[in-house]
Amino acid sequence: MYYCIDIHLDGALYKMVRNMVGTAIDICQGRISKTTFLELLRPVSLEDASSSSCKDNPCKPAPPQGLTLERVYYTNDDF
């Protein structure tokens, strides 16, 4: 089974894309509910930030094999 997921970011954290792809695949395959997904997207206030972590995500990161960085865009401000 093949998936094509395009992600455009201004920056990324360690394993961020792998976590997002793994979660997207679990949603498509019905492994997590819509309610669980929406809870993962809930904004976290500064007071709650210490109680929230990536361990709250029941999905596993996608394996790195097959994930490719195809293009990097730079603005004129970067030079």
PDB file of N, CA, C and O in Angstrom:
ATOM      1  N   MET A   1       0.835  -1.165   0.000  1.00  0.00           N
ATOM      2  CA  MET A   1       0.000   0.000   0.000  1.00  0.00           C
ATOM      3  C   MET A   1       0.890   1.241   0.000  1.00  0.00           C
ATOM      4  O   MET A   1       1.864   1.305   0.732  1.00  0.00           O
ATOM      5  N   TYR A   2       0.563   2.202  -0.846  1.00  0.00           N
ATOM      6  CA  TYR A   2       1.357   3.417  -0.968  1.00  0.00           C
ATOM      7  C   TYR A   2       0.515   4.635  -0.607  1.00  0.00           C
ATOM      8  O   TYR A   2      -0.672   4.693  -0.907  1.00  0.00           O
ATOM      9  N   TYR A   3       1.156   5.590   0.028  1.00  0.00           N
ATOM     10  CA  TYR A   3       0.513   6.855   0.384  1.00  0.00           C
ATOM     11  C   TYR A   3       1.392   7.988  -0.116  1.00  0.00           C
ATOM     12  O   TYR A   3       2.613   7.867  -0.152  1.00  0.00           O
ATOM     13  N   CYS A   4       0.762   9.095  -0.459  1.00  0.00           N
ATOM     14  CA  CYS A   4       1.491  10.305  -0.819  1.00  0.00           C
ATOM     15  C   CYS A   4       0.970  11.422   0.075  1.00  0.00           C
ATOM     16  O   CYS A   4      -0.214  11.766   0.010  1.00  0.00           O
ATOM     17  N   ILE A   5       1.828  11.930   0.930  1.00  0.00           N
ATOM     18  CA  ILE A   5       1.457  12.991   1.856  1.00  0.00           C
ATOM     19  C   ILE A   5       2.443  14.134   1.657  1.00  0.00           C
ATOM     20  O   ILE A   5       3.649  13.955   1.795  1.00  0.00           O
ATOM     21  N   ASP A   6       1.930  15.298   1.298  1.00  0.00           N
ATOM     22  CA  ASP A   6       2.767  16.489   1.145  1.00  0.00           C
ATOM     23  C   ASP A   6       2.672  17.318   2.414  1.00  0.00           C
ATOM     24  O   ASP A   6       1.573  17.616   2.877  1.00  0.00           O
ATOM     25  N   ILE A   7       3.814  17.690   2.945  1.00  0.00           N
ATOM     26  CA  ILE A   7       3.865  18.504   4.158  1.00  0.00           C
ATOM     27  C   ILE A   7       4.747  19.709   3.877  1.00  0.00           C
ATOM     28  O   ILE A   7       5.877  19.569   3.418  1.00  0.00           O
ATOM     29  N   HIS A   8       4.217  20.885   4.144  1.00  0.00           N
ATOM     30  CA  HIS A   8       4.960  22.134   3.961  1.00  0.00           C
ATOM     31  C   HIS A   8       5.147  22.762   5.334  1.00  0.00           C
ATOM     32  O   HIS A   8       4.169  23.019   6.036  1.00  0.00           O
ATOM     33  N   LEU A   9       6.391  23.004   5.726  1.00  0.00           N
ATOM     34  CA  LEU A   9       6.700  23.526   7.061  1.00  0.00           C
ATOM     35  C   LEU A   9       7.674  24.693   6.983  1.00  0.00           C
ATOM     36  O   LEU A   9       8.494  24.760   6.074  1.00  0.00           O
ATOM     37  N   ASP A  10       7.617  25.551   7.969  1.00  0.00           N
ATOM     38  CA  ASP A  10       8.640  26.583   8.137  1.00  0.00           C
ATOM     39  C   ASP A  10       9.802  26.051   8.961  1.00  0.00           C
ATOM     40  O   ASP A  10      10.879  26.617   8.986  1.00  0.00           O
ATOM     41  N   GLY A  11       9.590  24.958   9.648  1.00  0.00           N
ATOM     42  CA  GLY A  11      10.606  24.320  10.467  1.00  0.00           C
ATOM     43  C   GLY A  11       9.995  23.062  11.061  1.00  0.00           C
ATOM     44  O   GLY A  11       8.785  22.891  11.058  1.00  0.00           O
ATOM     45  N   ALA A  12      10.817  22.154  11.543  1.00  0.00           N
ATOM     46  CA  ALA A  12      10.307  20.909  12.107  1.00  0.00           C
ATOM     47  C   ALA A  12      11.169  20.476  13.284  1.00  0.00           C
ATOM     48  O   ALA A  12      12.363  20.777  13.340  1.00  0.00           O
ATOM     49  N   LEU A  13      10.544  19.779  14.195  1.00  0.00           N
ATOM     50  CA  LEU A  13      11.244  19.195  15.326  1.00  0.00           C
ATOM     51  C   LEU A  13      11.655  17.766  14.974  1.00  0.00           C
ATOM     52  O   LEU A  13      11.183  17.180  13.993  1.00  0.00           O
ATOM     53  N   TYR A  14      12.505  17.186  15.815  1.00  0.00           N
ATOM     54  CA  TYR A  14      12.976  15.823  15.617  1.00  0.00           C
ATOM     55  C   TYR A  14      11.791  14.861  15.513  1.00  0.00           C
ATOM     56  O   TYR A  14      10.913  14.855  16.371  1.00  0.00           O
ATOM     57  N   LYS A  15      11.726  14.067  14.482  1.00  0.00           N
ATOM     58  CA  LYS A  15      10.691  13.070  14.197  1.00  0.00           C
ATOM     59  C   LYS A  15       9.297  13.662  14.014  1.00  0.00           C
ATOM     60  O   LYS A  15       8.305  12.945  14.008  1.00  0.00           O
ATOM     61  N   MET A  16       9.188  14.959  13.846  1.00  0.00           N
ATOM     62  CA  MET A  16       7.884  15.590  13.706  1.00  0.00           C
ATOM     63  C   MET A  16       7.128  15.073  12.487  1.00  0.00           C
ATOM     64  O   MET A  16       5.950  14.717  12.575  1.00  0.00           O
ATOM     65  N   VAL A  17       7.786  15.010  11.351  1.00  0.00           N
ATOM     66  CA  VAL A  17       7.130  14.554  10.124  1.00  0.00           C
ATOM     67  C   VAL A  17       6.787  13.073  10.234  1.00  0.00           C
ATOM     68  O   VAL A  17       5.685  12.652   9.864  1.00  0.00           O
ATOM     69  N   ARG A  18       7.676  12.285  10.782  1.00  0.00           N
ATOM     70  CA  ARG A  18       7.396  10.855  10.951  1.00  0.00           C
ATOM     71  C   ARG A  18       6.190  10.644  11.865  1.00  0.00           C
ATOM     72  O   ARG A  18       5.356   9.768  11.614  1.00  0.00           O
ATOM     73  N   ASN A  19       6.075  11.446  12.927  1.00  0.00           N
ATOM     74  CA  ASN A  19       4.921  11.336  13.832  1.00  0.00           C
ATOM     75  C   ASN A  19       3.632  11.739  13.122  1.00  0.00           C
ATOM     76  O   ASN A  19       2.593  11.086  13.282  1.00  0.00           O
ATOM     77  N   MET A  20       3.674  12.809  12.329  1.00  0.00           N
ATOM     78  CA  MET A  20       2.478  13.256  11.619  1.00  0.00           C
ATOM     79  C   MET A  20       2.037  12.224  10.582  1.00  0.00           C
ATOM     80  O   MET A  20       0.850  11.938  10.454  1.00  0.00           O
ATOM     81  N   VAL A  21       2.980  11.652   9.855  1.00  0.00           N
ATOM     82  CA  VAL A  21       2.645  10.646   8.836  1.00  0.00           C
ATOM     83  C   VAL A  21       2.102   9.382   9.498  1.00  0.00           C
ATOM     84  O   VAL A  21       1.100   8.821   9.046  1.00  0.00           O
ATOM     85  N   GLY A  22       2.723   8.948  10.577  1.00  0.00           N
ATOM     86  CA  GLY A  22       2.229   7.765  11.294  1.00  0.00           C
ATOM     87  C   GLY A  22       0.813   7.960  11.805  1.00  0.00           C
ATOM     88  O   GLY A  22      -0.031   7.059  11.711  1.00  0.00           O
ATOM     89  N   THR A  23       0.533   9.148  12.320  1.00  0.00           N
ATOM     90  CA  THR A  23      -0.817   9.455  12.803  1.00  0.00           C
ATOM     91  C   THR A  23      -1.808   9.500  11.650  1.00  0.00           C
ATOM     92  O   THR A  23      -2.916   8.961  11.744  1.00  0.00           O
ATOM     93  N   ALA A  24      -1.427  10.117  10.537  1.00  0.00           N
ATOM     94  CA  ALA A  24      -2.314  10.190   9.371  1.00  0.00           C
ATOM     95  C   ALA A  24      -2.655   8.793   8.855  1.00  0.00           C
ATOM     96  O   ALA A  24      -3.814   8.516   8.512  1.00  0.00           O
ATOM     97  N   ILE A  25      -1.688   7.919   8.817  1.00  0.00           N
ATOM     98  CA  ILE A  25      -1.936   6.543   8.351  1.00  0.00           C
ATOM     99  C   ILE A  25      -2.872   5.821   9.313  1.00  0.00           C
ATOM    100  O   ILE A  25      -3.809   5.127   8.883  1.00  0.00           O
ATOM    101  N   ASP A  26      -2.675   5.983  10.619  1.00  0.00           N
ATOM    102  CA  ASP A  26      -3.559   5.340  11.595  1.00  0.00           C
ATOM    103  C   ASP A  26      -4.993   5.858  11.485  1.00  0.00           C
ATOM    104  O   ASP A  26      -5.949   5.104  11.654  1.00  0.00           O
ATOM    105  N   ILE A  27      -5.151   7.142  11.197  1.00  0.00           N
ATOM    106  CA  ILE A  27      -6.492   7.705  11.004  1.00  0.00           C
ATOM    107  C   ILE A  27      -7.144   7.079   9.779  1.00  0.00           C
ATOM    108  O   ILE A  27      -8.297   6.640   9.821  1.00  0.00           O
ATOM    109  N   CYS A  28      -6.413   7.027   8.665  1.00  0.00           N
ATOM    110  CA  CYS A  28      -6.950   6.471   7.417  1.00  0.00           C
ATOM    111  C   CYS A  28      -7.337   5.006   7.565  1.00  0.00           C
ATOM    112  O   CYS A  28      -8.300   4.545   6.960  1.00  0.00           O
ATOM    113  N   GLN A  29      -6.580   4.278   8.370  1.00  0.00           N
ATOM    114  CA  GLN A  29      -6.852   2.851   8.547  1.00  0.00           C
ATOM    115  C   GLN A  29      -7.807   2.572   9.703  1.00  0.00           C
ATOM    116  O   GLN A  29      -8.066   1.420  10.028  1.00  0.00           O
ATOM    117  N   GLY A  30      -8.336   3.638  10.334  1.00  0.00           N
ATOM    118  CA  GLY A  30      -9.325   3.476  11.387  1.00  0.00           C
ATOM    119  C   GLY A  30      -8.781   2.994  12.721  1.00  0.00           C
ATOM    120  O   GLY A  30      -9.531   2.507  13.552  1.00  0.00           O
ATOM    121  N   ARG A  31      -7.484   3.128  12.944  1.00  0.00           N
ATOM    122  CA  ARG A  31      -6.880   2.671  14.203  1.00  0.00           C
ATOM    123  C   ARG A  31      -7.115   3.636  15.356  1.00  0.00           C
ATOM    124  O   ARG A  31      -7.047   3.230  16.514  1.00  0.00           O
ATOM    125  N   ILE A  32      -7.328   4.912  15.045  1.00  0.00           N
ATOM    126  CA  ILE A  32      -7.681   5.863  16.095  1.00  0.00           C
ATOM    127  C   ILE A  32      -8.961   6.582  15.688  1.00  0.00           C
ATOM    128  O   ILE A  32      -9.247   6.754  14.502  1.00  0.00           O
ATOM    129  N   SER A  33      -9.710   6.990  16.685  1.00  0.00           N
ATOM    130  CA  SER A  33     -11.004   7.627  16.422  1.00  0.00           C
ATOM    131  C   SER A  33     -10.831   9.108  16.112  1.00  0.00           C
ATOM    132  O   SER A  33      -9.791   9.705  16.404  1.00  0.00           O
ATOM    133  N   LYS A  34     -11.890   9.691  15.572  1.00  0.00           N
ATOM    134  CA  LYS A  34     -11.899  11.121  15.289  1.00  0.00           C
ATOM    135  C   LYS A  34     -11.739  11.906  16.593  1.00  0.00           C
ATOM    136  O   LYS A  34     -11.030  12.909  16.630  1.00  0.00           O
ATOM    137  N   THR A  35     -12.365  11.444  17.654  1.00  0.00           N
ATOM    138  CA  THR A  35     -12.271  12.120  18.950  1.00  0.00           C
ATOM    139  C   THR A  35     -10.837  12.132  19.459  1.00  0.00           C
ATOM    140  O   THR A  35     -10.343  13.164  19.928  1.00  0.00           O
ATOM    141  N   THR A  36     -10.149  11.013  19.355  1.00  0.00           N
ATOM    142  CA  THR A  36      -8.751  10.937  19.792  1.00  0.00           C
ATOM    143  C   THR A  36      -7.878  11.869  18.963  1.00  0.00           C
ATOM    144  O   THR A  36      -7.031  12.579  19.492  1.00  0.00           O
ATOM    145  N   PHE A  37      -8.108  11.895  17.657  1.00  0.00           N
ATOM    146  CA  PHE A  37      -7.338  12.771  16.782  1.00  0.00           C
ATOM    147  C   PHE A  37      -7.559  14.236  17.141  1.00  0.00           C
ATOM    148  O   PHE A  37      -6.611  15.014  17.245  1.00  0.00           O
ATOM    149  N   LEU A  38      -8.809  14.637  17.328  1.00  0.00           N
ATOM    150  CA  LEU A  38      -9.102  16.024  17.683  1.00  0.00           C
ATOM    151  C   LEU A  38      -8.492  16.394  19.031  1.00  0.00           C
ATOM    152  O   LEU A  38      -8.052  17.528  19.227  1.00  0.00           O
ATOM    153  N   GLU A  39      -8.437  15.466  19.946  1.00  0.00           N
ATOM    154  CA  GLU A  39      -7.804  15.726  21.250  1.00  0.00           C
ATOM    155  C   GLU A  39      -6.300  15.957  21.082  1.00  0.00           C
ATOM    156  O   GLU A  39      -5.709  16.789  21.761  1.00  0.00           O
ATOM    157  N   LEU A  40      -5.679  15.235  20.165  1.00  0.00           N
ATOM    158  CA  LEU A  40      -4.251  15.445  19.897  1.00  0.00           C
ATOM    159  C   LEU A  40      -3.988  16.833  19.314  1.00  0.00           C
ATOM    160  O   LEU A  40      -2.912  17.402  19.517  1.00  0.00           O
ATOM    161  N   LEU A  41      -4.949  17.386  18.588  1.00  0.00           N
ATOM    162  CA  LEU A  41      -4.795  18.698  17.966  1.00  0.00           C
ATOM    163  C   LEU A  41      -5.133  19.849  18.910  1.00  0.00           C
ATOM    164  O   LEU A  41      -4.878  20.996  18.586  1.00  0.00           O
ATOM    165  N   ARG A  42      -5.687  19.536  20.066  1.00  0.00           N
ATOM    166  CA  ARG A  42      -6.100  20.564  21.018  1.00  0.00           C
ATOM    167  C   ARG A  42      -4.905  21.408  21.433  1.00  0.00           C
ATOM    168  O   ARG A  42      -3.867  20.879  21.808  1.00  0.00           O
ATOM    169  N   PRO A  43      -5.051  22.736  21.346  1.00  0.00           N
ATOM    170  CA  PRO A  43      -3.959  23.610  21.791  1.00  0.00           C
ATOM    171  C   PRO A  43      -3.681  23.408  23.278  1.00  0.00           C
ATOM    172  O   PRO A  43      -4.593  23.183  24.062  1.00  0.00           O
ATOM    173  N   VAL A  44      -2.426  23.471  23.638  1.00  0.00           N
ATOM    174  CA  VAL A  44      -2.016  23.290  25.028  1.00  0.00           C
ATOM    175  C   VAL A  44      -1.600  24.640  25.579  1.00  0.00           C
ATOM    176  O   VAL A  44      -0.782  25.341  24.979  1.00  0.00           O
ATOM    177  N   SER A  45      -2.163  25.009  26.714  1.00  0.00           N
ATOM    178  CA  SER A  45      -1.765  26.269  27.342  1.00  0.00           C
ATOM    179  C   SER A  45      -0.413  26.093  28.022  1.00  0.00           C
ATOM    180  O   SER A  45       0.058  24.967  28.238  1.00  0.00           O
ATOM    181  N   LEU A  46       0.231  27.176  28.365  1.00  0.00           N
ATOM    182  CA  LEU A  46       1.531  27.109  29.030  1.00  0.00           C
ATOM    183  C   LEU A  46       1.446  26.360  30.358  1.00  0.00           C
ATOM    184  O   LEU A  46       2.369  25.663  30.744  1.00  0.00           O
ATOM    185  N   GLU A  47       0.304  26.499  31.054  1.00  0.00           N
ATOM    186  CA  GLU A  47       0.149  25.803  32.334  1.00  0.00           C
ATOM    187  C   GLU A  47       0.068  24.293  32.149  1.00  0.00           C
ATOM    188  O   GLU A  47       0.513  23.523  32.982  1.00  0.00           O
ATOM    189  N   ASP A  48      -0.533  23.858  31.027  1.00  0.00           N
ATOM    190  CA  ASP A  48      -0.708  22.428  30.769  1.00  0.00           C
ATOM    191  C   ASP A  48       0.437  21.821  29.973  1.00  0.00           C
ATOM    192  O   ASP A  48       0.463  20.619  29.756  1.00  0.00           O
ATOM    193  N   ALA A  49       1.378  22.642  29.530  1.00  0.00           N
ATOM    194  CA  ALA A  49       2.438  22.153  28.633  1.00  0.00           C
ATOM    195  C   ALA A  49       3.264  21.054  29.275  1.00  0.00           C
ATOM    196  O   ALA A  49       3.683  20.111  28.614  1.00  0.00           O
ATOM    197  N   SER A  50       3.503  21.138  30.579  1.00  0.00           N
ATOM    198  CA  SER A  50       4.332  20.122  31.231  1.00  0.00           C
ATOM    199  C   SER A  50       3.603  18.793  31.352  1.00  0.00           C
ATOM    200  O   SER A  50       4.238  17.750  31.474  1.00  0.00           O
ATOM    201  N   SER A  51       2.273  18.790  31.306  1.00  0.00           N
ATOM    202  CA  SER A  51       1.521  17.545  31.444  1.00  0.00           C
ATOM    203  C   SER A  51       1.253  16.880  30.096  1.00  0.00           C
ATOM    204  O   SER A  51       0.802  15.754  30.051  1.00  0.00           O
ATOM    205  N   SER A  52       1.529  17.574  28.998  1.00  0.00           N
ATOM    206  CA  SER A  52       1.292  17.040  27.663  1.00  0.00           C
ATOM    207  C   SER A  52       2.629  16.660  27.032  1.00  0.00           C
ATOM    208  O   SER A  52       3.616  17.360  27.186  1.00  0.00           O
ATOM    209  N   SER A  53       2.654  15.528  26.344  1.00  0.00           N
ATOM    210  CA  SER A  53       3.890  15.113  25.689  1.00  0.00           C
ATOM    211  C   SER A  53       3.566  14.269  24.466  1.00  0.00           C
ATOM    212  O   SER A  53       2.411  13.915  24.226  1.00  0.00           O
ATOM    213  N   CYS A  54       4.595  13.935  23.712  1.00  0.00           N
ATOM    214  CA  CYS A  54       4.389  13.094  22.530  1.00  0.00           C
ATOM    215  C   CYS A  54       3.930  11.699  22.939  1.00  0.00           C
ATOM    216  O   CYS A  54       3.394  10.963  22.129  1.00  0.00           O
ATOM    217  N   LYS A  55       4.110  11.335  24.203  1.00  0.00           N
ATOM    218  CA  LYS A  55       3.651  10.028  24.674  1.00  0.00           C
ATOM    219  C   LYS A  55       2.131   9.952  24.714  1.00  0.00           C
ATOM    220  O   LYS A  55       1.561   8.880  24.833  1.00  0.00           O
ATOM    221  N   ASP A  56       1.450  11.125  24.615  1.00  0.00           N
ATOM    222  CA  ASP A  56      -0.002  11.139  24.584  1.00  0.00           C
ATOM    223  C   ASP A  56      -0.538  10.630  23.241  1.00  0.00           C
ATOM    224  O   ASP A  56      -1.709  10.279  23.137  1.00  0.00           O
ATOM    225  N   ASN A  57       0.303  10.612  22.220  1.00  0.00           N
ATOM    226  CA  ASN A  57      -0.095  10.141  20.895  1.00  0.00           C
ATOM    227  C   ASN A  57       0.000   8.616  20.867  1.00  0.00           C
ATOM    228  O   ASN A  57       1.083   8.061  21.009  1.00  0.00           O
ATOM    229  N   PRO A  58      -1.137   7.915  20.663  1.00  0.00           N
ATOM    230  CA  PRO A  58      -1.093   6.447  20.656  1.00  0.00           C
ATOM    231  C   PRO A  58      -0.481   5.865  19.382  1.00  0.00           C
ATOM    232  O   PRO A  58      -0.247   4.666  19.304  1.00  0.00           O
ATOM    233  N   CYS A  59      -0.211   6.698  18.388  1.00  0.00           N
ATOM    234  CA  CYS A  59       0.312   6.234  17.099  1.00  0.00           C
ATOM    235  C   CYS A  59       1.828   6.153  17.123  1.00  0.00           C
ATOM    236  O   CYS A  59       2.498   6.916  17.797  1.00  0.00           O
ATOM    237  N   LYS A  60       2.339   5.233  16.340  1.00  0.00           N
ATOM    238  CA  LYS A  60       3.786   5.109  16.201  1.00  0.00           C
ATOM    239  C   LYS A  60       4.250   5.957  15.022  1.00  0.00           C
ATOM    240  O   LYS A  60       3.524   6.123  14.048  1.00  0.00           O
ATOM    241  N   PRO A  61       5.482   6.478  15.100  1.00  0.00           N
ATOM    242  CA  PRO A  61       6.004   7.236  13.957  1.00  0.00           C
ATOM    243  C   PRO A  61       6.138   6.332  12.733  1.00  0.00           C
ATOM    244  O   PRO A  61       6.367   5.132  12.855  1.00  0.00           O
ATOM    245  N   ALA A  62       5.986   6.920  11.563  1.00  0.00           N
ATOM    246  CA  ALA A  62       6.211   6.169  10.326  1.00  0.00           C
ATOM    247  C   ALA A  62       7.695   5.843  10.237  1.00  0.00           C
ATOM    248  O   ALA A  62       8.536   6.614  10.695  1.00  0.00           O
ATOM    249  N   PRO A  63       8.042   4.704   9.659  1.00  0.00           N
ATOM    250  CA  PRO A  63       9.468   4.393   9.494  1.00  0.00           C
ATOM    251  C   PRO A  63      10.106   5.378   8.518  1.00  0.00           C
ATOM    252  O   PRO A  63       9.434   5.910   7.629  1.00  0.00           O
ATOM    253  N   PRO A  64      11.397   5.637   8.661  1.00  0.00           N
ATOM    254  CA  PRO A  64      12.038   6.617   7.780  1.00  0.00           C
ATOM    255  C   PRO A  64      12.159   6.148   6.331  1.00  0.00           C
ATOM    256  O   PRO A  64      12.263   6.976   5.434  1.00  0.00           O
ATOM    257  N   GLN A  65      12.123   4.846   6.100  1.00  0.00           N
ATOM    258  CA  GLN A  65      12.243   4.339   4.734  1.00  0.00           C
ATOM    259  C   GLN A  65      11.044   4.814   3.925  1.00  0.00           C
ATOM    260  O   GLN A  65       9.902   4.631   4.315  1.00  0.00           O
ATOM    261  N   GLY A  66      11.306   5.435   2.802  1.00  0.00           N
ATOM    262  CA  GLY A  66      10.251   5.895   1.916  1.00  0.00           C
ATOM    263  C   GLY A  66       9.889   7.351   2.114  1.00  0.00           C
ATOM    264  O   GLY A  66       9.236   7.940   1.267  1.00  0.00           O
ATOM    265  N   LEU A  67      10.285   7.947   3.230  1.00  0.00           N
ATOM    266  CA  LEU A  67      10.034   9.373   3.422  1.00  0.00           C
ATOM    267  C   LEU A  67      11.178  10.138   2.769  1.00  0.00           C
ATOM    268  O   LEU A  67      12.346   9.840   3.005  1.00  0.00           O
ATOM    269  N   THR A  68      10.838  11.089   1.928  1.00  0.00           N
ATOM    270  CA  THR A  68      11.883  11.828   1.219  1.00  0.00           C
ATOM    271  C   THR A  68      11.671  13.332   1.340  1.00  0.00           C
ATOM    272  O   THR A  68      10.544  13.805   1.354  1.00  0.00           O
ATOM    273  N   LEU A  69      12.772  14.053   1.436  1.00  0.00           N
ATOM    274  CA  LEU A  69      12.757  15.510   1.372  1.00  0.00           C
ATOM    275  C   LEU A  69      12.973  15.860  -0.087  1.00  0.00           C
ATOM    276  O   LEU A  69      14.031  15.586  -0.649  1.00  0.00           O
ATOM    277  N   GLU A  70      11.953  16.417  -0.708  1.00  0.00           N
ATOM    278  CA  GLU A  70      12.044  16.673  -2.137  1.00  0.00           C
ATOM    279  C   GLU A  70      12.489  18.081  -2.480  1.00  0.00           C
ATOM    280  O   GLU A  70      13.085  18.298  -3.518  1.00  0.00           O
ATOM    281  N   ARG A  71      12.181  19.047  -1.633  1.00  0.00           N
ATOM    282  CA  ARG A  71      12.494  20.425  -2.004  1.00  0.00           C
ATOM    283  C   ARG A  71      12.589  21.278  -0.752  1.00  0.00           C
ATOM    284  O   ARG A  71      11.854  21.087   0.197  1.00  0.00           O
ATOM    285  N   VAL A  72      13.520  22.232  -0.783  1.00  0.00           N
ATOM    286  CA  VAL A  72      13.659  23.228   0.278  1.00  0.00           C
ATOM    287  C   VAL A  72      13.494  24.583  -0.373  1.00  0.00           C
ATOM    288  O   VAL A  72      14.127  24.881  -1.380  1.00  0.00           O
ATOM    289  N   TYR A  73      12.614  25.394   0.185  1.00  0.00           N
ATOM    290  CA  TYR A  73      12.368  26.732  -0.331  1.00  0.00           C
ATOM    291  C   TYR A  73      13.046  27.742   0.592  1.00  0.00           C
ATOM    292  O   TYR A  73      12.950  27.627   1.809  1.00  0.00           O
ATOM    293  N   TYR A  74      13.693  28.706   0.015  1.00  0.00           N
ATOM    294  CA  TYR A  74      14.302  29.797   0.764  1.00  0.00           C
ATOM    295  C   TYR A  74      13.672  31.104   0.322  1.00  0.00           C
ATOM    296  O   TYR A  74      13.391  31.297  -0.844  1.00  0.00           O
ATOM    297  N   THR A  75      13.495  32.010   1.266  1.00  0.00           N
ATOM    298  CA  THR A  75      13.038  33.343   0.900  1.00  0.00           C
ATOM    299  C   THR A  75      14.261  34.218   0.695  1.00  0.00           C
ATOM    300  O   THR A  75      15.368  33.879   1.124  1.00  0.00           O
ATOM    301  N   ASN A  76      14.095  35.361   0.061  1.00  0.00           N
ATOM    302  CA  ASN A  76      15.207  36.280  -0.147  1.00  0.00           C
ATOM    303  C   ASN A  76      15.747  36.802   1.179  1.00  0.00           C
ATOM    304  O   ASN A  76      16.902  37.210   1.267  1.00  0.00           O
ATOM    305  N   ASP A  77      14.935  36.792   2.212  1.00  0.00           N
ATOM    306  CA  ASP A  77      15.378  37.268   3.533  1.00  0.00           C
ATOM    307  C   ASP A  77      16.431  36.363   4.139  1.00  0.00           C
ATOM    308  O   ASP A  77      17.157  36.761   5.039  1.00  0.00           O
ATOM    309  N   ASP A  78      16.512  35.119   3.696  1.00  0.00           N
ATOM    310  CA  ASP A  78      17.462  34.160   4.264  1.00  0.00           C
ATOM    311  C   ASP A  78      18.879  34.364   3.778  1.00  0.00           C
ATOM    312  O   ASP A  78      19.809  33.780   4.293  1.00  0.00           O
ATOM    313  N   PHE A  79      19.074  35.196   2.778  1.00  0.00           N
ATOM    314  CA  PHE A  79      20.411  35.362   2.214  1.00  0.00           C
ATOM    315  C   PHE A  79      21.010  36.688   2.536  1.00  0.00           C
ATOM    316  O   PHE A  79      20.481  37.679   2.692  1.00  0.00           O
TER     317      PHE A  79
END
